[in-house]
Short mmCIF file of C-alpha atoms in Angstrom, two decimals:
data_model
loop_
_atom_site.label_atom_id
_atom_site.label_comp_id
_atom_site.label_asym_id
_atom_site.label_seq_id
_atom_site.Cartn_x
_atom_site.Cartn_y
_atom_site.Cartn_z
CA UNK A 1 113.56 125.88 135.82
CA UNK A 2 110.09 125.24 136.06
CA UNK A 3 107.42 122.12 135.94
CA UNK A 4 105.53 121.89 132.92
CA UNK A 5 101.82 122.48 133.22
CA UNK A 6 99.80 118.96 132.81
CA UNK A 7 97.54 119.36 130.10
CA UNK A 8 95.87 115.84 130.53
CA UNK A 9 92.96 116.11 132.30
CA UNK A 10 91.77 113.45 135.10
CA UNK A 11 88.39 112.48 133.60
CA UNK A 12 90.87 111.79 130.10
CA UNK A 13 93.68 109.94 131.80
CA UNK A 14 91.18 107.70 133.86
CA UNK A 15 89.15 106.66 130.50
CA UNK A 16 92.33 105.50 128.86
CA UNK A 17 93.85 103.71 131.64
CA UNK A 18 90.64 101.86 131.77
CA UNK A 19 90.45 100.84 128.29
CA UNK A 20 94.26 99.84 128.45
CA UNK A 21 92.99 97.43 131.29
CA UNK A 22 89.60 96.23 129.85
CA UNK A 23 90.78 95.91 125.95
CA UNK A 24 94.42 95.04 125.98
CA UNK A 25 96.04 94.19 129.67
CA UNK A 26 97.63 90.58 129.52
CA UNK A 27 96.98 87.94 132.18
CA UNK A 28 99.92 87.38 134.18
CA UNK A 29 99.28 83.66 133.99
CA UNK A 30 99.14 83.95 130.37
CA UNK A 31 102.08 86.18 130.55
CA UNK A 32 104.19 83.59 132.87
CA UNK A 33 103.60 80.95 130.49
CA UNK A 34 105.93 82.54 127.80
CA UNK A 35 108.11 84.03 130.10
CA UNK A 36 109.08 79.96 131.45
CA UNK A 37 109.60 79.27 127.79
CA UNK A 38 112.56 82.69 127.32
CA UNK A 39 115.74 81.27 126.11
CA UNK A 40 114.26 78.99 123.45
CA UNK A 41 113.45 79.52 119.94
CA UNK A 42 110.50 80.04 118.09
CA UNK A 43 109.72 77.14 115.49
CA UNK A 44 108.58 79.03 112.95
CA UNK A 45 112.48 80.65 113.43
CA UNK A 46 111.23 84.49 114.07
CA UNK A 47 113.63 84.41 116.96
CA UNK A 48 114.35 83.84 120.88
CA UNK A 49 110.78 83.59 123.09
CA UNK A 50 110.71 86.28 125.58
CA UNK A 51 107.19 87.31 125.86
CA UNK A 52 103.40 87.84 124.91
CA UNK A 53 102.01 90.28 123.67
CA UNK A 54 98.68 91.95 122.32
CA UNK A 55 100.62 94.80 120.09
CA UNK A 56 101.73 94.76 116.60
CA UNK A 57 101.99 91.12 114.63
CA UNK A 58 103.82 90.28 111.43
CA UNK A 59 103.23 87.78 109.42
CA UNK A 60 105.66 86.81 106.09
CA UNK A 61 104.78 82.73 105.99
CA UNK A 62 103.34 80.08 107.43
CA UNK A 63 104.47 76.70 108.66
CA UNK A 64 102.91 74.04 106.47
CA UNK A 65 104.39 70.46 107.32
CA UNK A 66 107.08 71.80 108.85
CA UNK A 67 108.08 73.68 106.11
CA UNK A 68 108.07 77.99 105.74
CA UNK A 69 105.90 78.83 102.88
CA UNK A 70 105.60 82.22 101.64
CA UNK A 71 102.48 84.45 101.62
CA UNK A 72 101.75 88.02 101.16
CA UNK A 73 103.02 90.20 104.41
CA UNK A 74 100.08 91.35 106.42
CA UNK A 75 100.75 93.77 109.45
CA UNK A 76 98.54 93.87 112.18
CA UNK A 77 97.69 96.32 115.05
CA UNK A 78 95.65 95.44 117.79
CA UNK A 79 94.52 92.92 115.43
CA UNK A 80 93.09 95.10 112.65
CA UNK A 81 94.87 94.60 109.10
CA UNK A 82 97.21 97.91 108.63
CA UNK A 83 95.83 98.07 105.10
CA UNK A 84 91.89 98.25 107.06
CA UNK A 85 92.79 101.01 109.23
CA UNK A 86 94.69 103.17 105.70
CA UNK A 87 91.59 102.31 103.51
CA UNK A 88 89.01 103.47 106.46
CA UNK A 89 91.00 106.88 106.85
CA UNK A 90 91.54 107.48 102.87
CA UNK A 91 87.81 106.48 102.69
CA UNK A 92 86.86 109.37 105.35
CA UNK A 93 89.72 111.77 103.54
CA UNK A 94 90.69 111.94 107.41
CA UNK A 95 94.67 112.50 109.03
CA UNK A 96 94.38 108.93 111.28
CA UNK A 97 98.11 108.88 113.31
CA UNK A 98 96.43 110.07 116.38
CA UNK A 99 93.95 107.56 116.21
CA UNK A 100 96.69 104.72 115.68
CA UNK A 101 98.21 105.84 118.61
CA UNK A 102 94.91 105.57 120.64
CA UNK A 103 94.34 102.36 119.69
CA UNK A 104 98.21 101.44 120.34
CA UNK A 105 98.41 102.53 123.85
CA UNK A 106 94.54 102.06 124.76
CA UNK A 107 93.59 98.84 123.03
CA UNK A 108 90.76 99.54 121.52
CA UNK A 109 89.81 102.65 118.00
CA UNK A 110 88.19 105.57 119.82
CA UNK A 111 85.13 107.02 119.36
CA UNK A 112 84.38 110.62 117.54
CA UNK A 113 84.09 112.06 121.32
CA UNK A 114 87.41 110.00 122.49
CA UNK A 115 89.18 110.90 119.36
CA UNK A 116 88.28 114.90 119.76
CA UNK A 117 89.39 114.88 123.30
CA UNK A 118 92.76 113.39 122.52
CA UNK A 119 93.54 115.30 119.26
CA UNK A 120 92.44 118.41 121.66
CA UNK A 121 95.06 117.18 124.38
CA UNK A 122 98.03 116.08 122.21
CA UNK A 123 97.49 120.03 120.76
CA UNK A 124 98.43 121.50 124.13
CA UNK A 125 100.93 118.97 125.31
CA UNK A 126 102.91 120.15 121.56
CA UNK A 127 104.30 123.10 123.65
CA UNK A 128 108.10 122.38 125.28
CA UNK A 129 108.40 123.56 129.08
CA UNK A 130 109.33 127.45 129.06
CA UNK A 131 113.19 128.00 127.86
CA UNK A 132 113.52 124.42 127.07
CA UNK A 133 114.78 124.80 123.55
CA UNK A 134 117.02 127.45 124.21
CA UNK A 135 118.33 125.16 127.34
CA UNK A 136 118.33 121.77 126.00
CA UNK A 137 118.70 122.32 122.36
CA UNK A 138 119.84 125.53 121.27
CA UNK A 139 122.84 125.55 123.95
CA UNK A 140 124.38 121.69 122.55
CA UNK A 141 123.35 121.80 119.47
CA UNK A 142 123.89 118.12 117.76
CA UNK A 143 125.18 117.28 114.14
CA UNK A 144 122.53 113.95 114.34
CA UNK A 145 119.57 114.51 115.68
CA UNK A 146 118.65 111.06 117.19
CA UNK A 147 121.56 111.93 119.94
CA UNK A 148 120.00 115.07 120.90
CA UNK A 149 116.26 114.07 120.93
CA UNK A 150 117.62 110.80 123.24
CA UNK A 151 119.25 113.94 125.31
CA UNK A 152 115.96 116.02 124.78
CA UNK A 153 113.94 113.18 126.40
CA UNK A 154 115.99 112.69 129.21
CA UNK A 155 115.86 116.20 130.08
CA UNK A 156 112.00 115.99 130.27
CA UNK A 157 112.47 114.57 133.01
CA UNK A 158 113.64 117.30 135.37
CA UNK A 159 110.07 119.03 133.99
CA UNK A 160 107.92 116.52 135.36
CA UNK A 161 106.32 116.70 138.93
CA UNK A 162 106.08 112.90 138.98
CA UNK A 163 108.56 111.53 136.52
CA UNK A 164 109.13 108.01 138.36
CA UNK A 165 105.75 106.82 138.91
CA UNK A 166 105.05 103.33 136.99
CA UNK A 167 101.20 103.27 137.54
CA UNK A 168 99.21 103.09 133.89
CA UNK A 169 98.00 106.28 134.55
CA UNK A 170 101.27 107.67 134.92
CA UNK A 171 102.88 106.57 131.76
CA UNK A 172 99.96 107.47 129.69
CA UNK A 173 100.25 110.97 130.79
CA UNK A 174 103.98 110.57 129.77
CA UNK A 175 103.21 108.62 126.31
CA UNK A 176 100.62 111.37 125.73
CA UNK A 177 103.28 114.32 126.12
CA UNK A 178 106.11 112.53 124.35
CA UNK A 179 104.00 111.64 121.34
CA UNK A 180 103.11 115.58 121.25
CA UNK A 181 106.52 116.63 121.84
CA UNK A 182 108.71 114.53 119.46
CA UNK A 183 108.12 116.55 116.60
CA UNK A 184 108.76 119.63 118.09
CA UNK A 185 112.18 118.63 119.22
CA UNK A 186 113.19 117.13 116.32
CA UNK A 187 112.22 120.17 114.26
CA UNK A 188 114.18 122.44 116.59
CA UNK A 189 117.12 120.16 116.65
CA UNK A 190 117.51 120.73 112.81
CA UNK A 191 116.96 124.12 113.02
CA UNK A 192 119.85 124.21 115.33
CA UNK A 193 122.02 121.87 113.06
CA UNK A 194 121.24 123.89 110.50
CA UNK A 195 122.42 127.17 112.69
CA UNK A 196 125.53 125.62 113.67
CA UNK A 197 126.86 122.99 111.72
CA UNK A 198 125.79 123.60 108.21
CA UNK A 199 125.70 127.64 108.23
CA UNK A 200 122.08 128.32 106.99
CA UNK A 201 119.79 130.32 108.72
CA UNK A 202 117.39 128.92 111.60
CA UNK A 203 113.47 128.95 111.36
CA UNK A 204 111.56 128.32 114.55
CA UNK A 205 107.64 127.87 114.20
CA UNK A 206 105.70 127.94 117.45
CA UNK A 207 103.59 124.43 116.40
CA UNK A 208 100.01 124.59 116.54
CA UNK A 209 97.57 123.02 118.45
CA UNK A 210 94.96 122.14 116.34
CA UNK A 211 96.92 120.88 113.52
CA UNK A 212 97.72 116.93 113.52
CA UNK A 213 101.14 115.49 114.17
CA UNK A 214 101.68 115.49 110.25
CA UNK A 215 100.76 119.37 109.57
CA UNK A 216 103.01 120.03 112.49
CA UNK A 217 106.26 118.76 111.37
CA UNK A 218 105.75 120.05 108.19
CA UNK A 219 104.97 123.17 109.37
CA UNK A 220 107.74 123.01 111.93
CA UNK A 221 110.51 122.42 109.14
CA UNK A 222 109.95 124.04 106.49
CA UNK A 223 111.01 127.87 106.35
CA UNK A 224 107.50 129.32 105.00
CA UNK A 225 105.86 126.72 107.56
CA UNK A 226 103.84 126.01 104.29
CA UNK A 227 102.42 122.73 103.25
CA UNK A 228 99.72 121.51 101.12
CA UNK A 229 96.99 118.75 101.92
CA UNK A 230 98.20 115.64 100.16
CA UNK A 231 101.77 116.50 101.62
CA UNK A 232 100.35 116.09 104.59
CA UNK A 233 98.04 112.70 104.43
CA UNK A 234 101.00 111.15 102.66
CA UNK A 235 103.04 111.92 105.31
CA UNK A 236 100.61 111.14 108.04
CA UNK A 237 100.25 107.73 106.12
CA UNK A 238 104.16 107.26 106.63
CA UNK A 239 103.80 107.57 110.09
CA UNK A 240 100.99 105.05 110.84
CA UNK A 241 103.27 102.76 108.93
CA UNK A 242 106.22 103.79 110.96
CA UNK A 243 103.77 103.33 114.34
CA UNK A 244 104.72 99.93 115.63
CA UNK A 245 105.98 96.29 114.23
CA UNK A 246 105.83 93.91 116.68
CA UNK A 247 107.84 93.57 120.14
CA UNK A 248 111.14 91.25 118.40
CA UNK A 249 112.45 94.44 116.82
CA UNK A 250 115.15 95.89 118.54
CA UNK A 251 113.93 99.52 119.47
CA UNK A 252 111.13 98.10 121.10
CA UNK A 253 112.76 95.28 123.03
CA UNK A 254 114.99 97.86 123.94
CA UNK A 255 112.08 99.64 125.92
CA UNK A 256 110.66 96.22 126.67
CA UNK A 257 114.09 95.11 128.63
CA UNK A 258 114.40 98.54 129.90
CA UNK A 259 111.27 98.80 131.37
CA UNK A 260 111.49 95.86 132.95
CA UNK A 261 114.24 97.22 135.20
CA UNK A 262 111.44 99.41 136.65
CA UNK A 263 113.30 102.79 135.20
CA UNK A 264 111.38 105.74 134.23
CA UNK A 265 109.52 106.60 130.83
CA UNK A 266 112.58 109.00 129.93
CA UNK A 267 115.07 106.56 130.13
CA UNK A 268 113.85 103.82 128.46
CA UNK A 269 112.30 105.88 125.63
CA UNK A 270 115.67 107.59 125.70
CA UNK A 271 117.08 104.06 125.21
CA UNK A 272 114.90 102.87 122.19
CA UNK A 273 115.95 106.49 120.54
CA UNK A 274 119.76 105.24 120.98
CA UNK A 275 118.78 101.69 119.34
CA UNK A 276 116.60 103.03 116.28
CA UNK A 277 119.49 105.49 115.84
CA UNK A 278 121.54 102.02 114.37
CA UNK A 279 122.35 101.81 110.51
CA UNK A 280 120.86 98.57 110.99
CA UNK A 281 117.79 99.66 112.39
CA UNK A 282 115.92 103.16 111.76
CA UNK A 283 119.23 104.26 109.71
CA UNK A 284 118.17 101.45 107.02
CA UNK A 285 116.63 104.21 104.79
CA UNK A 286 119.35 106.63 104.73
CA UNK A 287 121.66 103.99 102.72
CA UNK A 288 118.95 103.04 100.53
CA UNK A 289 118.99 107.14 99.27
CA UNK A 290 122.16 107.25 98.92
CA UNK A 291 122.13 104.21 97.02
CA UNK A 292 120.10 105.35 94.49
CA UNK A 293 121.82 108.69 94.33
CA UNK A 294 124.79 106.32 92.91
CA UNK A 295 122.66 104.72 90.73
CA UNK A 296 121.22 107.63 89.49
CA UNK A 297 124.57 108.98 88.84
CA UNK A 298 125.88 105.84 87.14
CA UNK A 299 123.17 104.87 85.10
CA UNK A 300 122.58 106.25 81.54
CA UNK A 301 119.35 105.23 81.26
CA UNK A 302 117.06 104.57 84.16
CA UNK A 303 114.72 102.78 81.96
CA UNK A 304 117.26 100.02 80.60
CA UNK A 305 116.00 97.18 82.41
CA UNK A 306 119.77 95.69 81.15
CA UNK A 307 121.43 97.98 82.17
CA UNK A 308 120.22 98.68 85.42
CA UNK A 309 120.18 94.55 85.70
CA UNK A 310 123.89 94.76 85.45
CA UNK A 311 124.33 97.31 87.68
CA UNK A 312 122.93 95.61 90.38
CA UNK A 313 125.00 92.43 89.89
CA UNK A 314 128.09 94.83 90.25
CA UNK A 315 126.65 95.75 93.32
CA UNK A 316 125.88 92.01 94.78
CA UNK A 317 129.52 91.32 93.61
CA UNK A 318 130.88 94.15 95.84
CA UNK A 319 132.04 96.10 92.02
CA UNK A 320 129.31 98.89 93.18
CA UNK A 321 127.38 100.56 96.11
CA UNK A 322 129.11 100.80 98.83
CA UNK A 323 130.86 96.91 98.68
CA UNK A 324 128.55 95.80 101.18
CA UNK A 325 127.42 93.22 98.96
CA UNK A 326 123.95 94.49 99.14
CA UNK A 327 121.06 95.94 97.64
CA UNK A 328 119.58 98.25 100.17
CA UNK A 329 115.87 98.28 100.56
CA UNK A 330 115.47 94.66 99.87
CA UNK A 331 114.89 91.49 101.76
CA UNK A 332 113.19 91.54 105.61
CA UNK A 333 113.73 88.82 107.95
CA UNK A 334 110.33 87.75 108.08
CA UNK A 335 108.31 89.33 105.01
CA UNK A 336 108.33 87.35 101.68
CA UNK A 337 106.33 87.50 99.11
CA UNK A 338 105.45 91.52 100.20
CA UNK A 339 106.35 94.02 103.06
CA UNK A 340 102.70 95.39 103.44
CA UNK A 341 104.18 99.06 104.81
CA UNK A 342 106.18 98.92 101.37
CA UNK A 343 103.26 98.43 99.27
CA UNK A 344 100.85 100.87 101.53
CA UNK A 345 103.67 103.68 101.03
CA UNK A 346 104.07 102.72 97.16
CA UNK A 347 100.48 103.22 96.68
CA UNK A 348 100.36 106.12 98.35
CA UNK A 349 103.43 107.99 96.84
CA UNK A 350 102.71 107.17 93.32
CA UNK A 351 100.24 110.43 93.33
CA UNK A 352 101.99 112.88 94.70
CA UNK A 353 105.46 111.45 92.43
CA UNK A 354 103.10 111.91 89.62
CA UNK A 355 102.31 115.94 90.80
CA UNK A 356 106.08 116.91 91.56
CA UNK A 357 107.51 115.29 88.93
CA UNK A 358 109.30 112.47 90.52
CA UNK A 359 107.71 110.22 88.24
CA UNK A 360 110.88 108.61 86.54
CA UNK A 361 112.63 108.10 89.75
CA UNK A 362 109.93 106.07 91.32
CA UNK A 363 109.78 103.79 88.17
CA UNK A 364 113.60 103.10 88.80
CA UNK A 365 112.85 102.38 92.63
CA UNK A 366 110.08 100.02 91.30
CA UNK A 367 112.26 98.69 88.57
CA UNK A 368 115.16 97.66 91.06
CA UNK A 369 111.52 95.96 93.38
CA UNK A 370 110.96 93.87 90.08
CA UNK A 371 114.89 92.75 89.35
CA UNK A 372 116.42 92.22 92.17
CA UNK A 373 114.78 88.95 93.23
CA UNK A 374 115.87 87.21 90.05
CA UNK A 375 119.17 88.38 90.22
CA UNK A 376 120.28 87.44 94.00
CA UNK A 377 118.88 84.47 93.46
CA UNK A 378 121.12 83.66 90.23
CA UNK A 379 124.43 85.56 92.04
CA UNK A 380 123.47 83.53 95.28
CA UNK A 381 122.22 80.41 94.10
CA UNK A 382 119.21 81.06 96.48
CA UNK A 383 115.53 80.47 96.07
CA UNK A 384 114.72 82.38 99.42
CA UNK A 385 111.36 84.57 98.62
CA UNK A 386 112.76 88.50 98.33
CA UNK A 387 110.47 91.56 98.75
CA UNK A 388 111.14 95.10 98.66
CA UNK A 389 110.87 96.29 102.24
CA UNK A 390 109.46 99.54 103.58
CA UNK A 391 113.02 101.94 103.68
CA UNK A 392 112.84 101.17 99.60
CA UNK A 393 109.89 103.57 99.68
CA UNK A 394 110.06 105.91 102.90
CA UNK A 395 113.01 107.75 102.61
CA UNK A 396 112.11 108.46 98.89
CA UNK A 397 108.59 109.96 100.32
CA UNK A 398 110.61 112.41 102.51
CA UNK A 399 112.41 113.41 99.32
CA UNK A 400 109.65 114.00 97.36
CA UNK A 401 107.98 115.95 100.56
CA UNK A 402 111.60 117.75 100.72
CA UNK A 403 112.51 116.87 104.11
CA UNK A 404 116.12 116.73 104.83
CA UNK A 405 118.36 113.39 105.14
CA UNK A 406 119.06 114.41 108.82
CA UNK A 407 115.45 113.66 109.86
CA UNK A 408 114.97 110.55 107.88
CA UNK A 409 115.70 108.48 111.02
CA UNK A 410 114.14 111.02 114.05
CA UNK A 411 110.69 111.26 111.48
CA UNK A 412 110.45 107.12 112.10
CA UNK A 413 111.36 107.74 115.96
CA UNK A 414 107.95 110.38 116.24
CA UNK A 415 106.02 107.64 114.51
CA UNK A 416 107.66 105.00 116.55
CA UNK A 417 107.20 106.22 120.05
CA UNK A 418 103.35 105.40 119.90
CA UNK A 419 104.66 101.60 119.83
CA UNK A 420 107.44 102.28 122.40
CA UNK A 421 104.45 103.28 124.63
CA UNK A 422 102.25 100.35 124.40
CA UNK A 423 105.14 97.97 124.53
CA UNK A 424 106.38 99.98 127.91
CA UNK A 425 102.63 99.75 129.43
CA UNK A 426 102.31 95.90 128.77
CA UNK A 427 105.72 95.32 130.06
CA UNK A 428 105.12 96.99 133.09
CA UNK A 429 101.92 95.98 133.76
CA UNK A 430 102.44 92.32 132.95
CA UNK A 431 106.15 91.49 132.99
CA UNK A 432 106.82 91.43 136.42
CA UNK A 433 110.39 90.34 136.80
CA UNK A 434 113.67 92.10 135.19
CA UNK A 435 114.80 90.36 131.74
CA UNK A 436 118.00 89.37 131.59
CA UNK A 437 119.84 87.46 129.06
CA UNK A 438 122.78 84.90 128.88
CA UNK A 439 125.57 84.37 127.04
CA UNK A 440 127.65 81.00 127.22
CA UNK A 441 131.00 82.16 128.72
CA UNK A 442 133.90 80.74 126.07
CA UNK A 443 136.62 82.38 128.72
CA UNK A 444 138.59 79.31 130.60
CA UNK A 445 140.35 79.98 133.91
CA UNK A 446 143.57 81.34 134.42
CA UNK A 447 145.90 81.84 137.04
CA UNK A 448 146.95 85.24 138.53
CA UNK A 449 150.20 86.77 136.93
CA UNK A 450 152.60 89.02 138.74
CA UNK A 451 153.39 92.36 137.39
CA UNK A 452 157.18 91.52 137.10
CA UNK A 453 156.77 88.01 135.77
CA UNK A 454 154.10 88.80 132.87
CA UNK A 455 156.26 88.36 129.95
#
């Protein structure tokens, strides 16, 4: 086995440590003023304090006289409006994950020069270390994916010369080749599924350098390695959705309490893999497709806003679905009125459904959008705002771009690990002590038994 070659040069690594520092570093004073508060809840009910932070922000309502009252969702990175940062790349016809992830895990939107330089080095990090997918892939092949790109990214760790250094430089250079890799492992990892779990044929494409992290992974997947352009933005749109939302949800706390253990990149990026992996989590999209695959199959006429109104009552009432009790796709624990990702990825799929002749299956998705408010809140007797959320509208992109159901969940992890980054960097560099939770004990005391005299 050999060390991988460290495509990051010096001059790169030093400018993007520095503008982590300069643009987006917190205070630790700042930062020990939340930390004494851990433990007690938020007002406006998002949750348990833990932290600050200068990363993602999500905002469903505000608190007016004590009272939550709904407004449209607005996402934020770094501070600029999601929605600002889609419009500015669809205005400039440009592919803009890359940049999202500069601004993520630097702070701050490169310039044309900074932008060129990191495109250029994410294109040579893309390449695994020699023999690694025949090694770590190809040799334990997985039937999910998630487990074997958590495996995958521990094993990166044996390739790097200096896997357990925590300085910012460090972990950029290991943010840098992670976001690079991801897609090429996950790509590989189906190929091997396919291979040796569902009996089709395997296609490996050597990924290419000057492509962006969209092209890739549809190049990497599909069989001709073929693609067209608005495949690709819509797909590179998914991802900057995908990026980052906030430190409360759980991937990202995941890195957030592993990192502040003081482990390496590997393990607590493994870690966040394992947590996004959850039904509950990353999985969320997954049972939203294969709820509408019942409803498709169930329905007579899509178009029937009666019928398809009754058919989701039978689902509230546990008659249909999969007796959850739920309608997949809506509701989010802070978004009300609108899940901005949902209505970003709406807008932008409504072309392409138009081209490939998903047209009628899109009006059902936003048909079930429009009815199921009024109809949980006459089943539940609730008057609780209810907006679509943004699995109602990924995992039907991925259909419509023909990407399989087995990298729903990994495609959200390659978008993801741009957020896992910045949320490991501000941990480490501002945390400072190891989080760790409590739970009041309900066990009472109890005397030793002997073996012979335990009933």
């Amino acid at each position: 086995m050999t060390i991988q070659p460290n495509y990051v040069k010096e001059e790169l690594l030093h400018e993007l440590s520095e503008s982590f520092r300069l643009n987006s570093q917190i205070p630790p004073e700042l930062y020990s003023r939340y930390r004494i508060k851990r433990g007690l809840r938020n007002a406006d009910g998002t949750g348990v304090l833990v932290g600050a932070s200068r990363l993602g922000n999500v905002h469903g309502y505000i608190l007016n006289e004590g009272e939550r009252e709904p407004i449209e969702g607005r996402l934020t990175y770094r501070g600029y409006n999601v929605y600002d940062l889609i419009h500015g790349l669809e205005k400039e016809d440009r592919f803009g994950f890359e940049e999202v992830g500069y601004l993520l895990m630097c702070g701050q939107l490169p310039t044309r020069r900074q932008l060129a330089e990191f495109q250029h080095t994410i294109g040579l990090e893309r390449a695994l270390p020699d023999n690694f997918t025949e090694d770590m892939i190809m040799r334990a092949p997985s039937r999910d994916i998630m487990n074997k790109l958590a495996g995958a990214t521990l094993a990166l760790y044996s390739y790097d010369a200096n896997p357990d250094e925590t300085t910012v430089e460090n972990i950029m250079r290991q943010g840098i080749s992670l976001m690079a890799k991801f897609p090429v492992i996950i790509s590989h990892a189906y190929q091997a599924k396919r291979r040796y779990f569902d009996g089709d044929s395997m296609f490996l494409h050597v990924p290419d350098p000057d492509r962006s992290t969209a092209e890739n992974i549809l190049h990497l997947v599909r069989p001709n390695g073929k693609y067209n352009d608005d495949e690709a933005k819509l797909l590179d749109r998914c991802l900057i959705l995908h990026a980052e939302h906030g430190g409360g949800n759980n991937s990202s706390f995941t890195v957030r309490v592993t990192s502040s253990s003081g482990t390496d990149t590997y393990s607590a990026i493994a870690a966040a893999v394992s947590a996004l992996k959850g039904p509950r989590h990353g999985g969320a999209n997954l049972r939203v497709v294969k709820q509408f695959d019942e409803m498709k199959e169930n329905l007579h006429n899509w178009k029937d806003e009666g019928e398809v109104a009754d058919y989701l009552r039978k689902i509230l009432d546990g008659e249909a679905g999969d007796g959850s009790g739920l309608i997949y796709g809506m509701g989010h624990a802070i978004y009300t009125k609108s899940d901005p990702r949902a209505v970003a990825l709406k807008r932008a799929a409504r072309p392409l459904a138009e081209k490939t002749g998903f047209s009628e299956e899109m009006d059902l998705i936003e048909l079930v959008e429009k009815l199921t408010p009024a109809i949980f809140a006459e089943k539940k007797g609730s008057d609780k705002p209810m907006c679509a959320n943004v699995d109602m509208y990924s995992g039907f992109v991925y259909k419509m771009l023909g990407l399989p159901r087995s990298l729903y969940t990994p495609l959200f992890a390659t978008a993801r690990i741009v957020g896992w980054m910045a949320h490991r960097l501000e941990e480490v560099t501002t945390g400072g002590k190891i989080i760790r939770p409590a739970y009041k004990p309900l066990a009472k005391s109890v005397e030793y038994v002997n073996l012979d005299d335990r009933g």
